[in-house]
Amino acid sequence: MAAKPEVHHVTDAADAELAREQRYVSGLYSRLDVLRAELVAELERVRRGGATGTHQARTERDAMARLFEDRVRRLRDVDDRLVFGRLQADDGAVRYIGRIGLRDDDQRPLLLDWRAPQSSAFYQATAATPLGVRVRRHLTTRGRDVTALEDEVFDPDDIPEDVTLNGETALLAALSAQRTGRMHDIVSTIQAEQDRIIRSEARGVLVVQGGPGTGKTAVALHRAAYLLYAQKERLARNGVLVVGPSRSFLEYIEQVLPSLGETGVVLRTLGQLYPGVDAGAVDPPAVAAVKGRTAMATVLRHAVHARQIAPAGPIDVEVNGVVLTVQPALIQRAIRHAQQTRKPHNVARVTFVKSALGDLTAQLVEQVAARGSTIDDEDRRMLREDIRTAQDVKVLLNSAWLPLTPEKLLGDLYSRPDYLARSAPELSAADRQLLSRPRRSPFTVADVPLLDEAAELLGETDTTGDARAQARDAQRKRDIENAEQAIVNMGVEGMVSAESLADGFAEEGVRLTTAERAAVDRTWTYGHIVVDEAQELSPMQWLLLRRRGPLRSFTVVGDLAQSAAEPPAADWRQALGALTDEFRLERLSVNYRTPQQIAALAESRALHDGLPITPSRSVREGEPPLRVRAARGAVPAATVAAVLADRARDDGGALAVIAPAGLVAELHDALRVGIDERVGYGAEGLGSPVSVLDPWTAKGLEFDSVVVVDPDSVAREAGPGSLYVAFTRPTRRLVVVEPAP
């Protein structure tokens, strides 16, 4: 069983112990300040060196600058709650645990990084398996001040003299803290069940299934930070991608990883995984379902082939006054040659054009020679150039094999019913009607994997710069070799990657982060990918992510019961799409967020709706949910009253009103008039004390109090899984406003 905190009265000895810990923590911050100042000074010294000297010298300067920049950024991001734990071993040795590791001038350890193997006992030790730990101490800090200590003694018959303080456990203190619209890190309160998953091997696909409040997202983010620490050399090269369901979700979690000492992580929504597109609009469920099918990959392949077509009959083209009659067979032959290369459309077009120009040149030579002219090699070359530049020939070749962008291909497919019908015999007429829309409509989240699939089929549109591309590749290879040598020369192996260093070799000194490089490179692949709310992904979205993570190193977290799909996937093998080859499944069973009585209501309704919930045990009782009935026309007024009653309490915190999408605007207007506090609207309003949002925007978030309005409409319009999500967002109180029958 878990160790219980020993309860003692606060005494002078307790105050003395608090003061002693304050002195140690102050020393840690002093050491942090010294290291920051030294690094900033070194960085300025390197920058003053300028871009002179040999190429190798500039390379080494860039390497040092990059190293110092990363270290300075890391030390600036860990100031809050730098240290949070202390372990006292059976042999009397004491180790402090924090966000990063710190050593003194003689390289003696002052603070252990939470990810270091020696720190694992802080999370995994229990009374039954103490792992050599005598006392585990939690330090609560505010700014740089130690405000409380909490000790867990694993042998109650041998209590050290300095164990004198009591208080609420660190875990429950974290759970009862007010929500701020940003996610709290759990590094100081990670539990053994979570720690085992965080530190598990990186190879393969790990699926973490857990009900609401079990800490899935926190576990996933801390796992990303742990892997960047444990496998820095491998992951620093390509980075870690974290995929969240919405912009509001990414804003909610964005401060967690920097606070853990890591900045090499790319945060993206599913609508941001195609360069140049930042899709936030969501299709109606029926439309998104069609776009998400793997059959759409076949549709796109047919759509590309449909743009490789010979004319129906002979075509006359004029070349410098000479008229050539081009037979369809000539174009068909060129198309066949290009298709046999099995290259993407735009790349294979080079072969098509070359083949067609060769046959057209032969036809023109034959026609000119028939007039009695003698044709030598130079004449043949000039005639070929005449054909290549002739306007009629350009029109003919473009009509048969036009260079395409993914955006144009998809826009044409949606806006031209005849083209869609030819390309999508797999889809029903009703499905094709769902896809129909005006050409210039903005792309949606569900379009992004289709754009990516189209890009795979089409390839680059600029295929004339192959020589330049080869030259760039050769230079890139030389830059990486120079960087590798510079890293060895300076003895900083594992601290900076050769690839990231090579990105800064341009004379203008522009250095791109991993996120910036990945944002402009569709073919970028990551060392590890974390996917949150994974139950929502479509097969086409999984196909996109598999391309981004060819090493198949994934952490996938979610809850099948919270899926908005109707019906939800029966199991993870069905839900994982392109990643179903092999995966490991872990389950989280303890609900740290949702009070027991609220969780019971949510689970009861979910079981009634037939959802495949994962039962969990709540660690807190909390208050019973309140039900409010109101005439349908009085629902806004009843909602305002429920919010006013909650805000009248002294504990404050963040409150969310979660309602069917069609009611959000009306409730927002009513609350703006009815209460004195700032009221936020949708994802943009999450920083407000009170916010009004739909169930999709609320996914993955948590609030002190939640008012769910018209639950039956939520379940009917957004799915039973979305209602389950809404019911499980509060950490303290839930009010349900129901229209009277």
Coordinates of N, CA and C in Angstrom, one line a residue, residues 214-353:
T214 N -7.8 11.0 -15.9 CA -6.7 10.1 -15.4 C -5.4 10.6 -15.8
G215 N -5.2 11.8 -16.4 CA -3.9 12.3 -16.6 C -3.3 11.9 -17.9
K216 N -4.1 11.5 -18.9 CA -3.5 11.0 -20.2 C -2.6 12.1 -20.8
T217 N -3.2 13.3 -20.9 CA -2.4 14.3 -21.6 C -1.1 14.7 -20.9
A218 N -1.2 14.8 -19.5 CA 0.0 15.1 -18.7 C 1.0 14.0 -18.9
V219 N 0.6 12.7 -18.9 CA 1.5 11.6 -19.1 C 2.2 11.7 -20.4
A220 N 1.4 12.0 -21.5 CA 1.9 12.1 -22.8 C 3.0 13.2 -22.9
L221 N 2.7 14.3 -22.3 CA 3.7 15.4 -22.4 C 4.9 15.2 -21.6
H222 N 4.8 14.6 -20.4 CA 5.9 14.3 -19.6 C 6.7 13.1 -20.3
R223 N 6.1 12.3 -21.0 CA 6.8 11.2 -21.7 C 7.6 11.8 -22.8
A224 N 7.1 12.8 -23.5 CA 7.8 13.5 -24.6 C 9.1 14.2 -24.0
A225 N 8.9 14.8 -22.8 CA 10.1 15.4 -22.2 C 11.1 14.4 -21.7
Y226 N 10.6 13.3 -21.2 CA 11.5 12.2 -20.7 C 12.3 11.6 -21.9
L227 N 11.6 11.4 -23.0 CA 12.3 10.8 -24.2 C 13.3 11.7 -24.7
L228 N 13.0 13.0 -24.7 CA 14.0 14.0 -25.2 C 15.3 14.0 -24.3
Y229 N 15.1 13.7 -23.0 CA 16.2 13.6 -22.1 C 16.9 12.3 -22.3
A230 N 16.2 11.2 -22.3 CA 16.8 9.9 -22.3 C 17.4 9.5 -23.7
Q231 N 16.8 10.1 -24.8 CA 17.3 9.7 -26.1 C 17.6 11.0 -26.9
K232 N 18.3 11.9 -26.2 CA 18.5 13.3 -26.8 C 19.2 13.2 -28.1
E233 N 20.2 12.4 -28.3 CA 21.0 12.4 -29.5 C 20.1 11.9 -30.7
R234 N 19.2 11.0 -30.5 CA 18.4 10.5 -31.5 C 17.3 11.5 -31.9
L235 N 16.6 12.1 -30.8 CA 15.5 12.9 -31.0 C 15.8 14.4 -31.3
A236 N 17.0 14.8 -30.9 CA 17.4 16.2 -31.2 C 17.4 16.5 -32.7
R237 N 17.7 15.5 -33.5 CA 17.9 15.6 -34.9 C 16.6 16.0 -35.6
N238 N 15.5 15.3 -35.2 CA 14.2 15.5 -35.9 C 13.1 16.0 -35.0
G239 N 13.3 16.0 -33.7 CA 12.3 16.6 -32.8 C 11.2 15.6 -32.5
V240 N 10.3 16.1 -31.7 CA 9.1 15.4 -31.3 C 7.9 16.2 -31.7
L241 N 6.9 15.6 -32.3 CA 5.7 16.2 -32.7 C 4.6 15.9 -31.7
V242 N 3.9 16.9 -31.2 CA 2.7 16.7 -30.3 C 1.5 17.2 -31.1
V243 N 0.6 16.3 -31.3 CA -0.6 16.6 -32.1 C -1.8 16.7 -31.2
G244 N -2.5 17.9 -31.2 CA -3.7 18.1 -30.3 C -4.9 18.3 -31.2
P245 N -6.1 18.3 -30.6 CA -7.3 18.3 -31.4 C -7.7 19.7 -31.8
S246 N -7.2 20.8 -31.1 CA -7.6 22.1 -31.4 C -6.6 23.2 -31.0
R247 N -6.7 24.4 -31.5 CA -5.8 25.5 -31.1 C -5.9 25.8 -29.6
S248 N -7.2 25.7 -29.1 CA -7.4 26.0 -27.7 C -6.7 25.0 -26.8
F249 N -6.7 23.7 -27.3 CA -6.0 22.7 -26.6 C -4.5 22.9 -26.5
L250 N -3.9 23.3 -27.7 CA -2.5 23.6 -27.7 C -2.1 24.8 -26.8
E251 N -3.0 25.8 -26.8 CA -2.8 27.0 -25.9 C -2.8 26.5 -24.4
Y252 N -3.7 25.6 -24.2 CA -3.8 25.1 -22.8 C -2.6 24.3 -22.3
I253 N -1.9 23.6 -23.2 CA -0.7 22.8 -22.8 C 0.6 23.4 -23.1
E254 N 0.6 24.6 -23.8 CA 1.9 25.0 -24.4 C 3.0 25.4 -23.4
Q255 N 2.6 25.7 -22.2 CA 3.6 26.0 -21.2 C 4.2 24.8 -20.4
V256 N 3.6 23.6 -20.6 CA 4.0 22.5 -19.8 C 5.4 22.0 -20.2
L257 N 5.7 21.8 -21.5 CA 7.0 21.3 -21.8 C 8.1 22.2 -21.6
P258 N 8.0 23.5 -21.9 CA 9.1 24.4 -21.5 C 9.4 24.4 -20.0
S259 N 8.3 24.3 -19.2 CA 8.5 24.3 -17.8 C 9.2 23.0 -17.3
L260 N 9.3 22.0 -18.2 CA 10.0 20.8 -17.8 C 11.4 20.8 -18.4
G261 N 11.8 21.9 -19.0 CA 13.2 22.0 -19.5 C 13.4 21.6 -20.9
E262 N 12.3 21.5 -21.7 CA 12.4 21.1 -23.1 C 11.8 22.1 -24.0
T263 N 12.5 22.4 -25.1 CA 11.9 23.4 -26.1 C 11.9 22.8 -27.5
G264 N 12.4 21.6 -27.6 CA 12.6 20.9 -28.9 C 11.4 20.2 -29.4
V265 N 10.2 20.7 -29.0 CA 8.9 20.0 -29.3 C 8.1 20.8 -30.2
V266 N 7.5 20.2 -31.3 CA 6.6 20.9 -32.2 C 5.2 20.6 -31.8
L267 N 4.4 21.7 -31.6 CA 3.0 21.5 -31.2 C 2.1 21.9 -32.4
R268 N 1.3 21.0 -32.9 CA 0.4 21.2 -34.0 C -0.9 20.6 -33.8
T269 N -1.9 21.3 -34.4 CA -3.3 20.7 -34.6 C -3.3 19.8 -35.8
L270 N -4.3 19.0 -36.0 CA -4.4 18.3 -37.2 C -4.6 19.1 -38.4
G271 N -5.1 20.4 -38.2 CA -5.2 21.3 -39.4 C -4.0 22.1 -39.7
Q272 N -2.9 21.8 -39.0 CA -1.6 22.5 -39.2 C -0.5 21.6 -39.7
L273 N -0.8 20.5 -40.2 CA 0.2 19.5 -40.6 C 0.5 19.5 -42.1
Y274 N 0.0 20.6 -42.8 CA 0.4 20.7 -44.2 C 0.9 22.2 -44.4
P275 N 2.1 22.3 -44.8 CA 2.7 23.7 -44.9 C 1.9 24.6 -45.7
G276 N 1.7 25.9 -45.2 CA 0.9 26.9 -45.9 C -0.5 26.9 -45.6
V277 N -1.0 25.9 -44.8 CA -2.4 25.8 -44.5 C -2.6 25.7 -43.0
D278 N -3.4 26.6 -42.5 CA -3.7 26.5 -41.0 C -5.2 26.4 -40.9
A279 N -5.7 25.2 -41.0 CA -7.2 25.0 -41.1 C -7.7 24.9 -39.7
G280 N -8.8 25.6 -39.4 CA -9.5 25.6 -38.1 C -10.9 25.2 -38.3
A281 N -11.5 25.4 -39.5 CA -12.9 25.0 -39.7 C -13.1 23.5 -39.7
V282 N -14.2 23.1 -39.1 CA -14.5 21.7 -39.0 C -15.7 21.4 -39.9
D283 N -15.6 20.4 -40.7 CA -16.8 20.0 -41.5 C -17.9 19.4 -40.7
P284 N -19.1 19.4 -41.2 CA -20.2 18.7 -40.5 C -19.8 17.2 -40.4
P285 N -20.2 16.5 -39.4 CA -19.7 15.1 -39.2 C -19.9 14.2 -40.4
A286 N -21.0 14.3 -41.1 CA -21.1 13.4 -42.3 C -20.1 13.7 -43.4
V287 N -19.8 15.0 -43.6 CA -18.8 15.3 -44.6 C -17.4 14.9 -44.1
A288 N -17.1 15.1 -42.9 CA -15.8 14.7 -42.3 C -15.6 13.2 -42.4
A289 N -16.7 12.5 -42.2 CA -16.6 11.0 -42.3 C -16.2 10.5 -43.7
V290 N -16.8 11.2 -44.7 CA -16.4 10.8 -46.1 C -15.0 11.1 -46.4
K291 N -14.6 12.3 -46.0 CA -13.2 12.7 -46.3 C -12.2 11.9 -45.5
G292 N -12.6 11.3 -44.4 CA -11.7 10.5 -43.6 C -11.5 9.1 -44.0
R293 N -12.3 8.6 -44.9 CA -12.1 7.2 -45.4 C -10.9 7.0 -46.2
T294 N -10.3 5.8 -46.0 CA -9.1 5.5 -46.9 C -9.5 5.4 -48.3
A295 N -10.7 5.3 -48.7 CA -11.2 5.3 -50.1 C -10.8 6.6 -50.7
M296 N -10.7 7.7 -50.0 CA -10.3 9.0 -50.6 C -8.9 8.9 -51.2
A297 N -8.0 8.1 -50.7 CA -6.7 8.0 -51.3 C -6.8 7.4 -52.7
T298 N -7.7 6.5 -52.9 CA -8.0 5.9 -54.2 C -8.7 7.0 -55.1
V299 N -9.6 7.7 -54.6 CA -10.3 8.8 -55.3 C -9.2 9.8 -55.8
L300 N -8.3 10.2 -55.0 CA -7.3 11.2 -55.4 C -6.4 10.6 -56.5
R301 N -6.0 9.3 -56.3 CA -5.2 8.7 -57.4 C -5.9 8.7 -58.7
H302 N -7.2 8.4 -58.7 CA -8.0 8.4 -59.9 C -8.1 9.8 -60.5
A303 N -8.2 10.8 -59.6 CA -8.3 12.2 -60.0 C -7.0 12.7 -60.7
V304 N -5.9 12.2 -60.2 CA -4.6 12.5 -60.9 C -4.5 11.9 -62.2
H305 N -4.9 10.6 -62.3 CA -4.8 9.9 -63.6 C -5.8 10.5 -64.6
A306 N -6.9 11.1 -64.1 CA -7.9 11.7 -65.0 C -7.3 13.0 -65.6
R307 N -6.2 13.5 -65.1 CA -5.6 14.7 -65.6 C -4.5 14.3 -66.6
Q308 N -4.3 13.0 -66.9 CA -3.3 12.6 -67.8 C -4.1 11.9 -69.0
I309 N -4.5 12.7 -69.9 CA -5.4 12.3 -70.9 C -5.1 12.8 -72.3
A310 N -5.2 11.9 -73.3 CA -4.9 12.3 -74.7 C -6.2 12.9 -75.3
P311 N -6.0 13.8 -76.3 CA -7.2 14.4 -77.0 C -8.0 13.3 -77.7
A312 N -9.3 13.6 -77.8 CA -10.2 12.6 -78.4 C -9.9 12.4 -79.9
G313 N -9.4 13.4 -80.6 CA -9.1 13.3 -82.0 C -7.9 14.1 -82.4
P314 N -7.5 14.1 -83.7 CA -6.3 14.8 -84.1 C -6.4 16.3 -83.8
I315 N -5.2 16.9 -83.5 CA -5.1 18.3 -83.2 C -4.1 18.9 -84.1
D316 N -4.4 20.0 -84.7 CA -3.4 20.8 -85.5 C -2.7 21.8 -84.7
V317 N -1.4 21.8 -84.8 CA -0.6 22.8 -84.1 C 0.3 23.5 -85.1
E318 N 0.5 24.8 -84.9 CA 1.4 25.6 -85.8 C 2.8 25.8 -85.1
V319 N 3.8 25.5 -85.9 CA 5.2 25.7 -85.4 C 5.9 26.5 -86.5
N320 N 6.1 27.8 -86.2 CA 6.8 28.7 -87.2 C 6.3 28.6 -88.6
G321 N 4.9 28.6 -88.7 CA 4.3 28.6 -90.0 C 4.0 27.2 -90.5
V322 N 4.6 26.2 -89.9 CA 4.3 24.8 -90.3 C 3.2 24.2 -89.5
V323 N 2.2 23.6 -90.1 CA 1.1 23.0 -89.4 C 1.4 21.5 -89.2
L324 N 1.4 21.0 -88.0 CA 1.5 19.6 -87.7 C 0.2 19.1 -87.2
T325 N -0.2 17.9 -87.7 CA -1.4 17.3 -87.2 C -1.0 16.2 -86.3
V326 N -1.4 16.4 -85.0 CA -0.9 15.5 -83.9 C -2.0 14.5 -83.7
Q327 N -1.7 13.2 -83.8 CA -2.6 12.1 -83.6 C -2.7 11.8 -82.1
P328 N -3.9 11.4 -81.6 CA -4.0 11.0 -80.2 C -3.0 10.0 -79.8
A329 N -2.6 9.1 -80.7 CA -1.7 8.0 -80.3 C -0.4 8.5 -79.9
L330 N 0.1 9.6 -80.5 CA 1.4 10.2 -80.1 C 1.3 10.6 -78.6
I331 N 0.3 11.3 -78.2 CA 0.1 11.8 -76.9 C -0.1 10.6 -75.9
Q332 N -0.9 9.6 -76.4 CA -1.1 8.4 -75.5 C 0.2 7.7 -75.3
R333 N 1.1 7.6 -76.3 CA 2.4 6.9 -76.1 C 3.2 7.7 -75.1
A334 N 3.3 9.0 -75.2 CA 4.0 9.8 -74.2 C 3.5 9.6 -72.8
I335 N 2.2 9.6 -72.7 CA 1.6 9.4 -71.4 C 2.0 8.0 -70.8
R336 N 2.0 7.0 -71.6 CA 2.3 5.7 -71.2 C 3.8 5.6 -70.7
H337 N 4.7 6.3 -71.5 CA 6.1 6.3 -71.1 C 6.2 6.9 -69.7
A338 N 5.5 8.0 -69.5 CA 5.6 8.7 -68.2 C 5.0 7.9 -67.1
Q339 N 3.9 7.3 -67.3 CA 3.3 6.5 -66.2 C 4.1 5.3 -65.8
Q340 N 4.9 4.8 -66.8 CA 5.7 3.6 -66.5 C 6.9 3.9 -65.5
T341 N 7.2 5.2 -65.4 CA 8.3 5.6 -64.4 C 7.8 5.5 -63.0
R342 N 6.5 5.4 -62.8 CA 5.9 5.3 -61.5 C 6.3 6.5 -60.5
K343 N 6.7 7.6 -61.1 CA 7.0 8.8 -60.4 C 5.7 9.6 -60.2
P344 N 5.8 10.5 -59.2 CA 4.6 11.4 -59.0 C 4.3 12.2 -60.3
H345 N 3.1 12.7 -60.3 CA 2.6 13.3 -61.5 C 3.5 14.4 -62.1
N346 N 3.8 15.4 -61.2 CA 4.6 16.5 -61.7 C 6.0 16.1 -62.1
V347 N 6.6 15.1 -61.4 CA 7.9 14.7 -61.7 C 7.9 13.9 -63.0
A348 N 6.9 13.0 -63.2 CA 6.8 12.2 -64.4 C 6.4 13.0 -65.6
R349 N 5.9 14.2 -65.4 CA 5.6 15.1 -66.5 C 6.8 15.4 -67.3
V350 N 8.0 15.4 -66.7 CA 9.3 15.7 -67.5 C 9.4 14.6 -68.5
T351 N 9.2 13.3 -68.1 CA 9.3 12.2 -69.1 C 8.2 12.4 -70.2
F352 N 7.0 12.7 -69.8 CA 5.9 12.9 -70.8 C 6.3 14.0 -71.8
V353 N 6.8 15.1 -71.3 CA 7.1 16.2 -72.3 C 8.3 15.8 -73.2

